[in-house]
Short mmCIF file of C-alpha atoms and ligand atoms in Angstrom, two decimals:
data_model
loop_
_atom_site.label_atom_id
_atom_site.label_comp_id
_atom_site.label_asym_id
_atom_site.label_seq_id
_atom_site.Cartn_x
_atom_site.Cartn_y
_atom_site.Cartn_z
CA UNK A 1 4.68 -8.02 17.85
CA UNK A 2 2.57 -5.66 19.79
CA UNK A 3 2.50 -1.65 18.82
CA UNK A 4 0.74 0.92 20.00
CA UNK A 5 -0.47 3.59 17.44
CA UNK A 6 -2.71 3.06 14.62
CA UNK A 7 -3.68 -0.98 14.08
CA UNK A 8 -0.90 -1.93 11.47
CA UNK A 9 -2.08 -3.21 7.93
CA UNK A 10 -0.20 -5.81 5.27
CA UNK A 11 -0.95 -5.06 2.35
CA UNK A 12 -0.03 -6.88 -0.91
CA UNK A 13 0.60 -6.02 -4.36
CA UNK A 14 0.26 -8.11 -7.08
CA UNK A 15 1.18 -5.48 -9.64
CA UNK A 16 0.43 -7.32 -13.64
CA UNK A 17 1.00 -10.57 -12.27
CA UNK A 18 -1.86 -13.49 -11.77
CA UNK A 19 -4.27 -15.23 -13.75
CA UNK A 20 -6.36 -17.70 -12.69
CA UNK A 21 -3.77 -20.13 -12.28
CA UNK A 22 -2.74 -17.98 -9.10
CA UNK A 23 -5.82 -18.10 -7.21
CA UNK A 24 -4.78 -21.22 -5.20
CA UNK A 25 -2.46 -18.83 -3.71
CA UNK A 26 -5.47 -16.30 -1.60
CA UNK A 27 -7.47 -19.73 -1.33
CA UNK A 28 -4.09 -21.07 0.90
CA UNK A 29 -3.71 -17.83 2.72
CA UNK A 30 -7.05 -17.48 3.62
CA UNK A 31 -6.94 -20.96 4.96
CA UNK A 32 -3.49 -20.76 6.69
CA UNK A 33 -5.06 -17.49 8.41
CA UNK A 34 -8.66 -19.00 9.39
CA UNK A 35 -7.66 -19.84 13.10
CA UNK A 36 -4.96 -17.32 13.66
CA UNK A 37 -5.53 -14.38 15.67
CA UNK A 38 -3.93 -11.31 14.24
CA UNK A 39 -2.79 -8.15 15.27
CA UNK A 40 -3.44 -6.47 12.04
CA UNK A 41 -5.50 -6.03 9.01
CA UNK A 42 -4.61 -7.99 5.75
CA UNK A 43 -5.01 -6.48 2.30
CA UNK A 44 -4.51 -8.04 -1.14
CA UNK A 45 -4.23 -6.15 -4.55
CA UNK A 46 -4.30 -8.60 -7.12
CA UNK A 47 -5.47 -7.08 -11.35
CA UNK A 48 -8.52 -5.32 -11.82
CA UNK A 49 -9.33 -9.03 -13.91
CA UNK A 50 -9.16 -11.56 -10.59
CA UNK A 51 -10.68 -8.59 -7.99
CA UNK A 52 -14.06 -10.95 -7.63
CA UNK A 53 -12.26 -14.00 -8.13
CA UNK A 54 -9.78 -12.86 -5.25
CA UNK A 55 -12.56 -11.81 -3.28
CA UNK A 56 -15.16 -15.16 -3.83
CA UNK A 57 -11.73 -17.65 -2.70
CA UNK A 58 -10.94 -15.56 0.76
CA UNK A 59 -14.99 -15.77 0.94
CA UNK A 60 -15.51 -15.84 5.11
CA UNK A 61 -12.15 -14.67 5.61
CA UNK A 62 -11.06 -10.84 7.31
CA UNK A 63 -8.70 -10.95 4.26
CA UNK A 64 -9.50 -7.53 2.69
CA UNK A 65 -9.52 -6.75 -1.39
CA UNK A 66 -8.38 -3.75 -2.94
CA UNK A 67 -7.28 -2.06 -6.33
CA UNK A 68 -4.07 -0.60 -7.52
CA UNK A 69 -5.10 2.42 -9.37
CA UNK A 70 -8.57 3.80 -10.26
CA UNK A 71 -9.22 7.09 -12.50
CA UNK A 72 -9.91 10.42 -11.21
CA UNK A 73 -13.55 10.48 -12.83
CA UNK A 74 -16.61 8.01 -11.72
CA UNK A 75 -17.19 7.58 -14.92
CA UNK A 76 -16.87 8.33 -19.17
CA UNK A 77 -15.02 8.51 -22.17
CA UNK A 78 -11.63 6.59 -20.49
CA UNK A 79 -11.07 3.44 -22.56
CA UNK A 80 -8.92 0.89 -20.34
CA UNK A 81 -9.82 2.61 -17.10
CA UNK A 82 -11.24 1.84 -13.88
CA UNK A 83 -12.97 4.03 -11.55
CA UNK A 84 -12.76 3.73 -8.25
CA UNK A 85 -16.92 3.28 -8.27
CA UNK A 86 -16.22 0.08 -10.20
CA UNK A 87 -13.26 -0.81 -7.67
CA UNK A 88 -15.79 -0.46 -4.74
CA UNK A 89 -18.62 -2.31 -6.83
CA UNK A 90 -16.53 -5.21 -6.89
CA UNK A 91 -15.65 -5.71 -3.34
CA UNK A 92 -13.10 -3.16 -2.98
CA UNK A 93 -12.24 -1.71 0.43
CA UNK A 94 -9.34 0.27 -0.68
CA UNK A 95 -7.21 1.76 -3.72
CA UNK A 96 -3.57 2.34 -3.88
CA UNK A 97 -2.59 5.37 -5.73
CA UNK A 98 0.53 7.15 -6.96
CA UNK A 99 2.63 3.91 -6.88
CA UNK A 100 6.01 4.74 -8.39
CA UNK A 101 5.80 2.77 -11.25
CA UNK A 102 2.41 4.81 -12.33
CA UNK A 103 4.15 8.01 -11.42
CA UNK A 104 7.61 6.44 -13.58
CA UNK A 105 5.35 4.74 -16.33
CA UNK A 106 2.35 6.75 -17.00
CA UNK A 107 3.72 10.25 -15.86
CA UNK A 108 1.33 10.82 -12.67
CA UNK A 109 1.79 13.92 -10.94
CA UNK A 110 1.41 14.36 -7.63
CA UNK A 111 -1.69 16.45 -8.82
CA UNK A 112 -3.03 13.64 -10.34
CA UNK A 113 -2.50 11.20 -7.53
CA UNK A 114 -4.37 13.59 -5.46
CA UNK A 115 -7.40 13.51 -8.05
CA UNK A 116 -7.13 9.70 -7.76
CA UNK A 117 -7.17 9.31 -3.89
CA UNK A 118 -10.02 11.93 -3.57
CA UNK A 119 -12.01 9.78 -6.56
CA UNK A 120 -11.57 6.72 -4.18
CA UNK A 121 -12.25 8.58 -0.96
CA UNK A 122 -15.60 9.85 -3.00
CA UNK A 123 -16.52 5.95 -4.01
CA UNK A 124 -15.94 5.13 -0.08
CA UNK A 125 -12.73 3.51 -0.13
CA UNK A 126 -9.37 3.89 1.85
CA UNK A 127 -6.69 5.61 -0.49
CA UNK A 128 -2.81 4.17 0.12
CA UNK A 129 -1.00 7.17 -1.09
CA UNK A 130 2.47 5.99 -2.74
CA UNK A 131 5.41 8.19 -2.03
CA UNK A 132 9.30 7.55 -2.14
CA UNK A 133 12.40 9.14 -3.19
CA UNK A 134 14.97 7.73 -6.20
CA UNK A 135 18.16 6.57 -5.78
CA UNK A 136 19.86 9.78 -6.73
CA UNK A 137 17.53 11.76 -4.72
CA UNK A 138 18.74 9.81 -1.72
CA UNK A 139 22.13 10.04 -2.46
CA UNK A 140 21.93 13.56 -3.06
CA UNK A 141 19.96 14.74 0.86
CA UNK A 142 16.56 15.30 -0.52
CA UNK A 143 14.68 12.15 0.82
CA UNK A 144 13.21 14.24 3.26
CA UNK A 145 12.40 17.02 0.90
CA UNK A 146 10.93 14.91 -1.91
CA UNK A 147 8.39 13.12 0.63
CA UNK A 148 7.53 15.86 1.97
CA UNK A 149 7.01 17.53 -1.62
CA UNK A 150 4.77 14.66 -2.62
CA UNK A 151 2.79 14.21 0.25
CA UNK A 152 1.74 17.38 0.07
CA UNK A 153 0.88 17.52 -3.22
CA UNK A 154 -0.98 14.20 -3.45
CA UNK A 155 -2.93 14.33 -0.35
CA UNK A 156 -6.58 15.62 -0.89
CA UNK A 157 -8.84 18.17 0.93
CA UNK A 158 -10.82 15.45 2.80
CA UNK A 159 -7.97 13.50 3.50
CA UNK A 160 -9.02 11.41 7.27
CA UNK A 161 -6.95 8.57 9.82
CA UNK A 162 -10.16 6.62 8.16
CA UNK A 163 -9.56 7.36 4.57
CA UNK A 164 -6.36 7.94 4.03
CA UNK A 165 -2.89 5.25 4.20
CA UNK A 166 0.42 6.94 3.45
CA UNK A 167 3.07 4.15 1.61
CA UNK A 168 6.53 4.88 1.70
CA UNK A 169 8.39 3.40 -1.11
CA UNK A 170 12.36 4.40 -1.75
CA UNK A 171 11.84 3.79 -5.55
CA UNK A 172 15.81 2.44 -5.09
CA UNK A 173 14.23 -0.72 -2.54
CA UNK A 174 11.40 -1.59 -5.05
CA UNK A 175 12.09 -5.27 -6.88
CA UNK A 176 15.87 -4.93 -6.00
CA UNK A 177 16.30 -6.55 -2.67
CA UNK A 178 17.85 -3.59 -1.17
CA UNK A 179 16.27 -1.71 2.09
CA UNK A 180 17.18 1.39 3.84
CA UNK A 181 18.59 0.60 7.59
CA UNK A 182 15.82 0.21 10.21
CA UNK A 183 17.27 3.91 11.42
CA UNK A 184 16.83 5.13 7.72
CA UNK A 185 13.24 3.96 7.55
CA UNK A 186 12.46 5.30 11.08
CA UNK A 187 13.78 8.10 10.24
CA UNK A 188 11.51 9.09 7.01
CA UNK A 189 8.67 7.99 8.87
CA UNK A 190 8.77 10.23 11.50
CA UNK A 191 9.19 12.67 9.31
CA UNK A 192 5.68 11.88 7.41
CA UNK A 193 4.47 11.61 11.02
CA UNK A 194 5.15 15.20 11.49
CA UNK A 195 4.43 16.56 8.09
CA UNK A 196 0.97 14.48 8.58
CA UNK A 197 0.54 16.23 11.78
CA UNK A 198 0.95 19.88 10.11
CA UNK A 199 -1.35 18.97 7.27
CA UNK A 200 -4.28 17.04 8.96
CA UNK A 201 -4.04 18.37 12.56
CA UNK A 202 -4.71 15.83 15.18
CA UNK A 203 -6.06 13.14 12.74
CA UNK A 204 -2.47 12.89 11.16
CA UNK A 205 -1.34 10.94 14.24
CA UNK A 206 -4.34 8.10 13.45
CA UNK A 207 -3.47 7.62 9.91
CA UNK A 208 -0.97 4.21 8.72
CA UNK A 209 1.76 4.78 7.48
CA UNK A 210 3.38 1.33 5.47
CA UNK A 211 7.36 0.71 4.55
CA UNK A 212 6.88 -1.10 0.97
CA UNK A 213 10.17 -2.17 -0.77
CA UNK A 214 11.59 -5.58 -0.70
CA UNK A 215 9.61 -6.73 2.21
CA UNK A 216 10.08 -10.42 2.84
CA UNK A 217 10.10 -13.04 5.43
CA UNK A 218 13.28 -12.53 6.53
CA UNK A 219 13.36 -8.35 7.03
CA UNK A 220 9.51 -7.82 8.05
CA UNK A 221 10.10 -8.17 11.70
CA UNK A 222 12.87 -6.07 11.76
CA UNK A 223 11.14 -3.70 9.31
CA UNK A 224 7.76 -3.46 10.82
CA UNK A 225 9.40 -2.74 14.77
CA UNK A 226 10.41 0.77 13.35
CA UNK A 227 8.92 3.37 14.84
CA UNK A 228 5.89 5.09 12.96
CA UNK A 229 5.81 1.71 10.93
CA UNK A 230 2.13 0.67 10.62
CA UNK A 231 2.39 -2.34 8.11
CA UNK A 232 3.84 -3.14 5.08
CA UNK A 233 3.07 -2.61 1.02
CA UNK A 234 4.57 -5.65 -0.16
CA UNK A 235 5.10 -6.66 -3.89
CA UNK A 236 6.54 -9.98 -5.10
CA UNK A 237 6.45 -11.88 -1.76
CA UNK A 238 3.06 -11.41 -1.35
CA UNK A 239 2.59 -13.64 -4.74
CA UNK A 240 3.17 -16.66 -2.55
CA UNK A 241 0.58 -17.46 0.13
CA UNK A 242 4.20 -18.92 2.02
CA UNK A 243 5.95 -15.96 2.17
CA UNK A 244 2.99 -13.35 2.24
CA UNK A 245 2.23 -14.98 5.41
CA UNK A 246 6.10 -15.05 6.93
CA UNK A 247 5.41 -11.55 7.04
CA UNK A 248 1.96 -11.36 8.10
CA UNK A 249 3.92 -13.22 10.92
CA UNK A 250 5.64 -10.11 12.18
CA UNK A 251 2.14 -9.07 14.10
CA UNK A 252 1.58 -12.15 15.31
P1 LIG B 310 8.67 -5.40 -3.79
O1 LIG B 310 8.14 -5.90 -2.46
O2 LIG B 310 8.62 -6.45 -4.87
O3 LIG B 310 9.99 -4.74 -3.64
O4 LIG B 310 7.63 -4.27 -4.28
C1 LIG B 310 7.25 -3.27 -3.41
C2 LIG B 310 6.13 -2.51 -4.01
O5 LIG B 310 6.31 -1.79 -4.98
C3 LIG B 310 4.80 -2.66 -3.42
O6 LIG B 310 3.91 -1.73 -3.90
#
């Protein structure tokens, strides 16, 4: 698939899953990727624990590494944190922030998220911003109102095309196998298009915006063809090298 717009990313997220027993999996995408030419960039977010590991298998790949949440400070008194320093120091390019089950599980605001994404942008990585509505916001109108609520909220002063990814996750699509129609999807993300566009000026039209929520094989080409659709944030296909790469496939 060829689009026009911003060059379209695939990003995967590992969430707490992988121990060494798992890094066969990067080692067989990198190789099934070596002599393919892509049309977008490839991103995996494994745990903080296999980040160099990750990174040393893919070594001589474009395969890019990144984290899935960093702390707000560079530094300190945070026991069981990362900072997004330490992210970058181990061959980071990018963070993802504000993912829904940080905002469900560890009560992140979107105030936070913002303080996370302008720690990362600080370190010099790319920030994927995580935001999505519930199931009963959905079925109650306010998907547009709740996106547009936490994007502004959790983007940061600073925010760039270069530094910045926007995520849109419907909570409701995350682990469950359901996905909004292609129209549904479209819809939302023309809506963060425009939203982008009042909040970043001209550079809003530059930055990626990725559809994450039961991404797989089957859906990605379909998925990915929306307009406004710059890539995916996928979560448990992107565990196997097989199916991470049926939807790296989609830009192929
Ligand atoms: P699934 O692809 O498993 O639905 O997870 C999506 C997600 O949360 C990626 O961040």
């Amino acid at each position: 698939m060829v689009k026009t717009g911003p060059r379209p990313l695939v990003a995967g997220n590992w969430k707490m899953n992988g121990t060494t027993a798992m890094l066969k999996e990067p080692r067989l995408l990198a190789g099934m990727l070596r002599d393919i030419k892509l049309k977008c960039e490839v991103l995996v977010c494994p745990p903080a624990t296999l980040i160099r590991r990750v990174k040393s298998v893919m070594k001589g790949s474009r395969i890019r590494v990144g984290g899935q949440d960093c702390h707000w400070n560079a530094s300190g008194a945070h026991t069981g944190d990362i900072s997004a320093e330490m992210l970058k120091d181990a061959g980071c390019t990018s963070v993802i922030v504000g993912h829904s089950e940080r905002r469900a599980n560890h009560a992140e605001t979107d105030e936070l998220v913002s303080k996370k994404a302008k720690a990362g942008h600080g370190a010099g990585l790319i920030a994927i911003i995580c935001i999505g509505e519930t199931l009963e916001q959905r079925k109650g109108g306010k998907t547009l109102q709740v996106v547009s609520g936490q994007l502004k909220g959790s983007l940061p002063e600073g925010a760039t095309a270069a530094n910045t990814i926007i995520a849109y996750e419907p909570v409701w699509a995350i682990g469950t196998g359901l996905t909004p129609t292609v129209a549904e999807v479209a819809e939302v993300h023309s809506h963060i298009r425009a939203d982008l566009a009042k909040l970043m000026g001209d550079d809003g039209g530059g930055v990626r915006i990725l559809y994450g929520g039961s991404v797989k094989p089957s859906n990605a080409a379909e998925l990915m063809g929306a307009a406004n659709v710059n890539g995916a944030l996928v979560g448990g296909a992107s565990l196997k090298a097989a199916d991470f790469i049926g939807i790296i496939k989609a830009y192929m």
